CSV table of C-alpha atoms in Angstrom, one decimal:
chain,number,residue,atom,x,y,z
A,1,UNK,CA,134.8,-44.2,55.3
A,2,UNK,CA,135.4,-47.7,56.9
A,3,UNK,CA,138.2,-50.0,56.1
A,4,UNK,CA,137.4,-53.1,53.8
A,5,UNK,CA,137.4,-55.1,57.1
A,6,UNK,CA,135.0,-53.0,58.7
A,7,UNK,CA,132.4,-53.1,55.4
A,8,UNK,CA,133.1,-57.0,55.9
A,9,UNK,CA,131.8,-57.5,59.2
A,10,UNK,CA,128.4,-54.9,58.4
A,11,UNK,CA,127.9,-57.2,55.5
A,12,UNK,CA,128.4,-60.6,57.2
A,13,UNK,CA,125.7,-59.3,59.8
A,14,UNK,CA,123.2,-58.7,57.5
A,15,UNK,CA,124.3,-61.4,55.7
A,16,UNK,CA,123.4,-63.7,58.9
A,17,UNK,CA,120.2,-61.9,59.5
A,18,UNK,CA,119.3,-62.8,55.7
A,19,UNK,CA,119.8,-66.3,56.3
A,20,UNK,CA,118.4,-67.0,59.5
A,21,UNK,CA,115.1,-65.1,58.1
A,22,UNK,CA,114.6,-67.4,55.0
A,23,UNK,CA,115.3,-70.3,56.8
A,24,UNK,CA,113.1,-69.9,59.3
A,25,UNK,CA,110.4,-68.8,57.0
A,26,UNK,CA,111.2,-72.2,55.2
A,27,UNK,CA,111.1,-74.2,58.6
A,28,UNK,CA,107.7,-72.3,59.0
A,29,UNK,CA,106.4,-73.6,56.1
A,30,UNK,CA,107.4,-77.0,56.6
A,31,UNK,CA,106.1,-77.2,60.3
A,32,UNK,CA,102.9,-75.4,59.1
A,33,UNK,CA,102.3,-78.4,56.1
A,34,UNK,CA,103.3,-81.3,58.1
A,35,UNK,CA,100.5,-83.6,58.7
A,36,UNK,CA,102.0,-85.8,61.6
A,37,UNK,CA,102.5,-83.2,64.1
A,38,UNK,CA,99.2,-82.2,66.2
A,39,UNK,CA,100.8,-78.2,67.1
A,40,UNK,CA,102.2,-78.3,63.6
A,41,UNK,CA,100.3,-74.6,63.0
A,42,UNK,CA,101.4,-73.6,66.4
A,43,UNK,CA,105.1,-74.2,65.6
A,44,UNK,CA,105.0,-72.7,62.4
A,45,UNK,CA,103.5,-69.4,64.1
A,46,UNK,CA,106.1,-69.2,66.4
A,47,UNK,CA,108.9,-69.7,63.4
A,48,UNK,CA,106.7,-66.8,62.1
A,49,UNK,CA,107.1,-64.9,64.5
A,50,UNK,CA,110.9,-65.1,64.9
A,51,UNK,CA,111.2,-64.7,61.1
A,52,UNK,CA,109.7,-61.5,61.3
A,53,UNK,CA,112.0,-60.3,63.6
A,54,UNK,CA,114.6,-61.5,62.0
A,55,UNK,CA,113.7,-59.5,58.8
A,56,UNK,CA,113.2,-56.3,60.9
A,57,UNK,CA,116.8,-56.9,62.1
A,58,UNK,CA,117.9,-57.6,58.4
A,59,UNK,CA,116.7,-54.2,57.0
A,60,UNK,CA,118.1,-53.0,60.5
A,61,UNK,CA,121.3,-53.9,59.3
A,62,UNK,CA,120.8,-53.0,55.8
A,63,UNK,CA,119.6,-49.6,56.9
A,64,UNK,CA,122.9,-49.0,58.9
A,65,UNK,CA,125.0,-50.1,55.9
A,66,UNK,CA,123.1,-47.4,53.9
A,67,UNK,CA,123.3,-44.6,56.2
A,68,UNK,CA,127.4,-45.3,56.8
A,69,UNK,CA,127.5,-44.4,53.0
A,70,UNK,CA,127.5,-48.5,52.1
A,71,UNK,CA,125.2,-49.4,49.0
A,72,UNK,CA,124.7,-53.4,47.8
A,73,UNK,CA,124.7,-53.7,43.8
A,74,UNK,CA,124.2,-57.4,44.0
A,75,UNK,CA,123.8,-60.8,45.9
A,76,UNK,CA,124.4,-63.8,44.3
A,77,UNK,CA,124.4,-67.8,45.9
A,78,UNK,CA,126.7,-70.0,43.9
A,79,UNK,CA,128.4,-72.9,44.3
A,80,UNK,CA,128.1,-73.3,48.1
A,81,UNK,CA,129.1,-69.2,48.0
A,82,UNK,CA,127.6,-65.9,48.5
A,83,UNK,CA,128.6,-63.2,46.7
A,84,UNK,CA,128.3,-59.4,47.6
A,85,UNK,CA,128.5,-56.6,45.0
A,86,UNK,CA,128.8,-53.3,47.3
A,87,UNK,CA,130.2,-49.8,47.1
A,88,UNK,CA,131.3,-47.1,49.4
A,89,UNK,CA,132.2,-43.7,47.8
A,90,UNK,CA,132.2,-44.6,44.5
A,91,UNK,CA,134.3,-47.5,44.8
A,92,UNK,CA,133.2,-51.2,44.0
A,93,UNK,CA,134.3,-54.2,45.8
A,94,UNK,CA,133.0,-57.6,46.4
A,95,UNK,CA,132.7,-59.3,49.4
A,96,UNK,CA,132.4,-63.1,48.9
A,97,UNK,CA,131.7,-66.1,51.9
A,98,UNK,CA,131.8,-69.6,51.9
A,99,UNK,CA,128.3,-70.9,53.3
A,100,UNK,CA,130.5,-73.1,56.3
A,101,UNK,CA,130.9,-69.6,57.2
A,102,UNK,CA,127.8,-68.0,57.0
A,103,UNK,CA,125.6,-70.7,58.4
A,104,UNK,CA,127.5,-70.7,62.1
A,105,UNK,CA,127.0,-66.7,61.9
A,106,UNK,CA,123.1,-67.5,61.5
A,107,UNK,CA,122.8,-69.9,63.6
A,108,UNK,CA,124.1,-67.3,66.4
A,109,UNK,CA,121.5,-64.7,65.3
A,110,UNK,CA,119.0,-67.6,65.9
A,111,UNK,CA,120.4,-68.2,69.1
A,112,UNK,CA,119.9,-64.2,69.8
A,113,UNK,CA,116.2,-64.6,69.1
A,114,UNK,CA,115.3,-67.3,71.3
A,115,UNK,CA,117.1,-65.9,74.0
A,116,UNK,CA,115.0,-62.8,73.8
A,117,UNK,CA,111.8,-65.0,73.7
């Protein structure tokens, strides 16, 4: 059983991965639709790309939180907050972040994934 600290920093890394996949799948989106750029489609594959890896590293993390004994009942995005539901052996908690906190954490699993390009 991990300590509430522990569950904390599992669910911030997914967390991270999360974001850093839908945004780029937004960016994606954006750079595929955007009229002005000549490479516009090229751009958008590359954001693709990335976001696909960043969603095999999100149900990476996810997985591990599973297998450590960690289930997520809910995630919920209010008010410039997310909002975990989870429990570990039975016992609920809720694990909740302010987004000036969450964005910095997926901006460094961005950086992770260009580095590896």
């Amino acid at each position: 059983m991990f300590t509430k600290s522990e569950v904390n920093e599992q669910l911030l890394e997914w967390l991270a991965w999360r974001l850093t996949m839908k945004s780029l799948r937004q960016d994606a989106g954006v750079m595929e639709t955007a009229s002005h750029l000549k490479l516009g489609i090229g751009y958008g594959l590359v954001l693709r790309q990335l976001s696909e890896t960043a969603a095999a590293r999100e149900k990476a993390a996810f997985t591990a939180m599973q297998t450590s004994g960690i289930t997520v009942l809910g995630v919920k995005e209010d008010r410039g907050e997310t909002f975990v539901w989870w429990k570990q052996k039975g016992r609920p908690d809720m694990y909740r972040i302010a987004d000036q906190l969450l964005q910095p954490a997926a901006q460094m699993k961005l950086g992770e994934l260009i580095e590896r390009l």
